[in-house]
mmCIF file of N, CA and C and ligand atoms in Angstrom:
data_model
loop_
_atom_site.group_PDB
_atom_site.id
_atom_site.type_symbol
_atom_site.label_atom_id
_atom_site.label_comp_id
_atom_site.label_asym_id
_atom_site.label_seq_id
_atom_site.Cartn_x
_atom_site.Cartn_y
_atom_site.Cartn_z
ATOM 1 N N UNK A 203 99.435 120.124 79.992
ATOM 2 C CA UNK A 203 98.499 121.225 79.843
ATOM 3 C C UNK A 203 98.843 122.319 80.861
ATOM 4 N N UNK A 204 98.906 123.544 80.339
ATOM 5 C CA UNK A 204 99.148 124.677 81.229
ATOM 6 C C UNK A 204 97.995 125.658 81.077
ATOM 7 N N UNK A 205 97.586 126.268 82.187
ATOM 8 C CA UNK A 205 96.521 127.266 82.139
ATOM 9 C C UNK A 205 96.937 128.498 82.939
ATOM 10 N N UNK A 206 96.294 129.593 82.625
ATOM 11 C CA UNK A 206 96.489 130.796 83.428
ATOM 12 C C UNK A 206 95.137 131.478 83.598
ATOM 13 N N UNK A 207 95.054 132.322 84.621
ATOM 14 C CA UNK A 207 93.845 133.096 84.867
ATOM 15 C C UNK A 207 94.116 134.551 84.519
ATOM 16 N N UNK A 208 93.326 135.084 83.616
ATOM 17 C CA UNK A 208 93.408 136.514 83.320
ATOM 18 C C UNK A 208 92.651 137.270 84.409
ATOM 19 N N UNK A 209 93.409 137.919 85.278
ATOM 20 C CA UNK A 209 92.795 138.532 86.456
ATOM 21 C C UNK A 209 91.723 139.556 86.090
ATOM 22 N N UNK A 210 91.904 140.250 84.993
ATOM 23 C CA UNK A 210 90.942 141.283 84.602
ATOM 24 C C UNK A 210 89.577 140.693 84.248
ATOM 25 N N UNK A 211 89.563 139.416 83.850
ATOM 26 C CA UNK A 211 88.313 138.767 83.444
ATOM 27 C C UNK A 211 87.695 137.914 84.549
ATOM 28 N N UNK A 212 88.422 137.708 85.633
ATOM 29 C CA UNK A 212 87.941 136.842 86.722
ATOM 30 C C UNK A 212 87.095 137.660 87.682
ATOM 31 N N UNK A 213 85.861 137.184 87.922
ATOM 32 C CA UNK A 213 84.964 137.901 88.837
ATOM 33 C C UNK A 213 84.982 137.312 90.243
ATOM 34 N N UNK A 214 85.845 136.316 90.451
ATOM 35 C CA UNK A 214 85.947 135.730 91.780
ATOM 36 C C UNK A 214 84.722 134.930 92.185
ATOM 37 N N UNK A 215 84.113 134.248 91.238
ATOM 38 C CA UNK A 215 82.896 133.494 91.536
ATOM 39 C C UNK A 215 83.184 132.213 92.312
ATOM 40 N N UNK A 216 84.389 131.716 92.193
ATOM 41 C CA UNK A 216 84.799 130.547 92.965
ATOM 42 C C UNK A 216 84.478 129.207 92.342
ATOM 43 N N UNK A 217 83.853 129.191 91.176
ATOM 44 C CA UNK A 217 83.469 127.905 90.571
ATOM 45 C C UNK A 217 84.672 127.001 90.323
ATOM 46 N N UNK A 218 85.751 127.577 89.853
ATOM 47 C CA UNK A 218 86.930 126.760 89.556
ATOM 48 C C UNK A 218 87.478 126.116 90.825
ATOM 49 N N UNK A 219 87.512 126.861 91.890
ATOM 50 C CA UNK A 219 88.005 126.333 93.168
ATOM 51 C C UNK A 219 87.069 125.269 93.714
ATOM 52 N N UNK A 220 85.763 125.471 93.555
ATOM 53 C CA UNK A 220 84.795 124.488 94.030
ATOM 54 C C UNK A 220 84.933 123.174 93.283
ATOM 55 N N UNK A 221 85.084 123.259 91.978
ATOM 56 C CA UNK A 221 85.127 122.054 91.154
ATOM 57 C C UNK A 221 86.491 121.384 91.189
ATOM 58 N N UNK A 222 87.544 122.159 91.273
ATOM 59 C CA UNK A 222 88.889 121.575 91.225
ATOM 60 C C UNK A 222 89.837 122.352 92.151
ATOM 61 N N UNK A 223 89.671 122.144 93.462
ATOM 62 C CA UNK A 223 90.512 122.879 94.419
ATOM 63 C C UNK A 223 91.978 122.479 94.365
ATOM 64 N N UNK A 224 92.266 121.339 93.751
ATOM 65 C CA UNK A 224 93.664 120.944 93.626
ATOM 66 C C UNK A 224 94.428 121.888 92.694
ATOM 67 N N UNK A 225 93.713 122.440 91.722
ATOM 68 C CA UNK A 225 94.371 123.268 90.700
ATOM 69 C C UNK A 225 94.143 124.763 90.929
ATOM 70 N N UNK A 226 92.974 125.125 91.460
ATOM 71 C CA UNK A 226 92.638 126.547 91.599
ATOM 72 C C UNK A 226 92.375 126.913 93.057
ATOM 73 N N UNK A 227 92.932 128.037 93.478
ATOM 74 C CA UNK A 227 92.604 128.586 94.788
ATOM 75 C C UNK A 227 91.951 129.938 94.594
ATOM 76 N N UNK A 228 90.810 130.126 95.304
ATOM 77 C CA UNK A 228 90.107 131.398 95.173
ATOM 78 C C UNK A 228 89.380 131.662 96.480
ATOM 79 N N UNK A 229 89.451 132.880 97.000
ATOM 80 C CA UNK A 229 88.714 133.242 98.213
ATOM 81 C C UNK A 229 88.229 134.676 98.094
ATOM 82 N N UNK A 230 87.171 134.966 98.878
ATOM 83 C CA UNK A 230 86.583 136.294 98.806
ATOM 84 C C UNK A 230 86.171 136.595 97.376
ATOM 85 N N UNK A 231 86.465 137.786 96.940
ATOM 86 C CA UNK A 231 86.202 138.139 95.538
ATOM 87 C C UNK A 231 87.503 138.314 94.770
ATOM 88 N N UNK A 232 88.569 137.773 95.328
ATOM 89 C CA UNK A 232 89.873 137.910 94.669
ATOM 90 C C UNK A 232 89.948 136.996 93.445
ATOM 91 N N UNK A 233 90.810 137.350 92.503
ATOM 92 C CA UNK A 233 90.978 136.480 91.335
ATOM 93 C C UNK A 233 91.507 135.106 91.730
ATOM 94 N N UNK A 234 91.140 134.139 90.955
ATOM 95 C CA UNK A 234 91.610 132.777 91.172
ATOM 96 C C UNK A 234 93.107 132.667 90.869
ATOM 97 N N UNK A 235 93.749 131.752 91.593
ATOM 98 C CA UNK A 235 95.180 131.518 91.415
ATOM 99 C C UNK A 235 95.385 130.063 90.988
ATOM 100 N N UNK A 236 96.237 129.852 90.005
ATOM 101 C CA UNK A 236 96.564 128.497 89.558
ATOM 102 C C UNK A 236 97.631 127.921 90.492
ATOM 103 N N UNK A 237 97.296 126.789 91.108
ATOM 104 C CA UNK A 237 98.203 126.174 92.071
ATOM 105 C C UNK A 237 99.153 125.165 91.436
ATOM 106 N N UNK A 238 98.690 124.500 90.401
ATOM 107 C CA UNK A 238 99.500 123.446 89.796
ATOM 108 C C UNK A 238 99.748 123.780 88.327
ATOM 109 N N UNK A 239 100.980 124.045 88.024
ATOM 110 C CA UNK A 239 101.353 124.419 86.657
ATOM 111 C C UNK A 239 102.628 123.671 86.286
ATOM 112 N N UNK A 240 102.565 122.722 85.367
ATOM 113 C CA UNK A 240 101.406 122.358 84.543
ATOM 114 C C UNK A 240 100.344 121.598 85.345
ATOM 115 N N UNK A 241 99.144 121.540 84.754
ATOM 116 C CA UNK A 241 98.045 120.796 85.350
ATOM 117 C C UNK A 241 98.335 119.299 85.212
ATOM 118 N N UNK A 242 98.341 118.564 86.325
ATOM 119 C CA UNK A 242 98.557 117.120 86.231
ATOM 120 C C UNK A 242 97.474 116.465 85.361
ATOM 121 N N UNK A 243 97.843 115.417 84.622
ATOM 122 C CA UNK A 243 96.900 114.790 83.689
ATOM 123 C C UNK A 243 95.588 114.374 84.335
ATOM 124 N N UNK A 244 95.635 113.947 85.585
ATOM 125 C CA UNK A 244 94.404 113.453 86.215
ATOM 126 C C UNK A 244 93.377 114.565 86.444
ATOM 127 N N UNK A 245 93.791 115.817 86.348
ATOM 128 C CA UNK A 245 92.851 116.926 86.554
ATOM 129 C C UNK A 245 92.464 117.622 85.249
ATOM 130 N N UNK A 246 93.059 117.216 84.153
ATOM 131 C CA UNK A 246 92.835 117.946 82.900
ATOM 132 C C UNK A 246 91.372 117.956 82.473
ATOM 133 N N UNK A 247 90.697 116.822 82.619
ATOM 134 C CA UNK A 247 89.302 116.751 82.163
ATOM 135 C C UNK A 247 88.440 117.729 82.953
ATOM 136 N N UNK A 248 88.655 117.782 84.259
ATOM 137 C CA UNK A 248 87.871 118.703 85.081
ATOM 138 C C UNK A 248 88.167 120.157 84.724
ATOM 139 N N UNK A 249 89.439 120.451 84.496
ATOM 140 C CA UNK A 249 89.819 121.825 84.156
ATOM 141 C C UNK A 249 89.204 122.225 82.813
ATOM 142 N N UNK A 250 89.188 121.318 81.867
ATOM 143 C CA UNK A 250 88.576 121.634 80.564
ATOM 144 C C UNK A 250 87.079 121.878 80.711
ATOM 145 N N UNK A 251 86.441 121.135 81.591
ATOM 146 C CA UNK A 251 85.011 121.340 81.814
ATOM 147 C C UNK A 251 84.752 122.713 82.438
ATOM 148 N N UNK A 252 85.603 123.102 83.353
ATOM 149 C CA UNK A 252 85.467 124.434 83.955
ATOM 150 C C UNK A 252 85.613 125.499 82.879
ATOM 151 N N UNK A 253 86.613 125.348 82.044
ATOM 152 C CA UNK A 253 86.848 126.326 80.982
ATOM 153 C C UNK A 253 85.653 126.382 80.023
ATOM 154 N N UNK A 254 85.155 125.209 79.638
ATOM 155 C CA UNK A 254 84.099 125.150 78.623
ATOM 156 C C UNK A 254 82.720 125.529 79.168
ATOM 157 N N UNK A 255 82.473 125.226 80.434
ATOM 158 C CA UNK A 255 81.087 125.309 80.915
ATOM 159 C C UNK A 255 80.874 126.214 82.124
ATOM 160 N N UNK A 256 81.919 126.551 82.851
ATOM 161 C CA UNK A 256 81.658 127.158 84.162
ATOM 162 C C UNK A 256 82.241 128.543 84.372
ATOM 163 N N UNK A 257 83.371 128.832 83.790
ATOM 164 C CA UNK A 257 83.987 130.127 84.049
ATOM 165 C C UNK A 257 83.227 131.199 83.254
ATOM 166 N N UNK A 258 82.526 132.102 83.934
ATOM 167 C CA UNK A 258 81.538 132.944 83.251
ATOM 168 C C UNK A 258 82.086 133.904 82.202
ATOM 169 N N UNK A 259 83.297 134.365 82.364
ATOM 170 C CA UNK A 259 83.823 135.327 81.393
ATOM 171 C C UNK A 259 85.085 134.835 80.680
ATOM 172 N N UNK A 260 85.266 133.543 80.699
ATOM 173 C CA UNK A 260 86.410 132.988 79.977
ATOM 174 C C UNK A 260 87.742 133.429 80.531
ATOM 175 N N UNK A 261 87.794 133.533 81.855
ATOM 176 C CA UNK A 261 89.031 134.045 82.476
ATOM 177 C C UNK A 261 90.167 133.036 82.470
ATOM 178 N N UNK A 262 89.817 131.761 82.368
ATOM 179 C CA UNK A 262 90.852 130.729 82.363
ATOM 180 C C UNK A 262 91.191 130.392 80.916
ATOM 181 N N UNK A 263 92.441 130.502 80.597
ATOM 182 C CA UNK A 263 92.854 130.218 79.219
ATOM 183 C C UNK A 263 93.956 129.169 79.221
ATOM 184 N N UNK A 264 93.944 128.369 78.189
ATOM 185 C CA UNK A 264 94.985 127.363 78.021
ATOM 186 C C UNK A 264 96.211 128.040 77.420
ATOM 187 N N UNK A 265 97.358 127.780 78.008
ATOM 188 C CA UNK A 265 98.608 128.342 77.507
ATOM 189 C C UNK A 265 99.168 127.383 76.456
ATOM 190 N N UNK A 266 99.258 127.880 75.250
ATOM 191 C CA UNK A 266 99.794 127.050 74.170
ATOM 192 C C UNK A 266 101.295 126.888 74.356
ATOM 193 N N UNK A 267 101.780 125.665 74.183
ATOM 194 C CA UNK A 267 103.212 125.417 74.396
ATOM 195 C C UNK A 267 103.908 125.183 73.079
HETATM 196 S S1 SF4 B 418 85.510 130.234 87.463
HETATM 197 FE FE1 SF4 B 418 86.523 131.883 86.277
HETATM 198 S S2 SF4 B 418 85.585 133.787 87.022
HETATM 199 FE FE2 SF4 B 418 85.120 132.197 88.524
HETATM 200 S S3 SF4 B 418 86.789 132.382 90.050
HETATM 201 FE FE3 SF4 B 418 87.414 130.817 88.559
HETATM 202 S S4 SF4 B 418 88.637 131.941 87.035
HETATM 203 FE FE4 SF4 B 418 87.462 133.454 88.194
#
């Protein structure tokens, strides 16, 4: 699984970093950065939950391979 953050849609809320700091880094109001690409399998469930339930403007998108 690969994901990317669309910077224009990211409001820097930090939810992704709070829930899964292994995959996302975010500080201040800057856009989130993907740290692990591809996302290791052990983090996929958490990342999907962030995408489905937590990222307010759908800034995190799954990259189709
Ligand atoms: S949850 Fe979404 S809007 Fe919030 S920091 Fe992460 S990518 Fe940006």
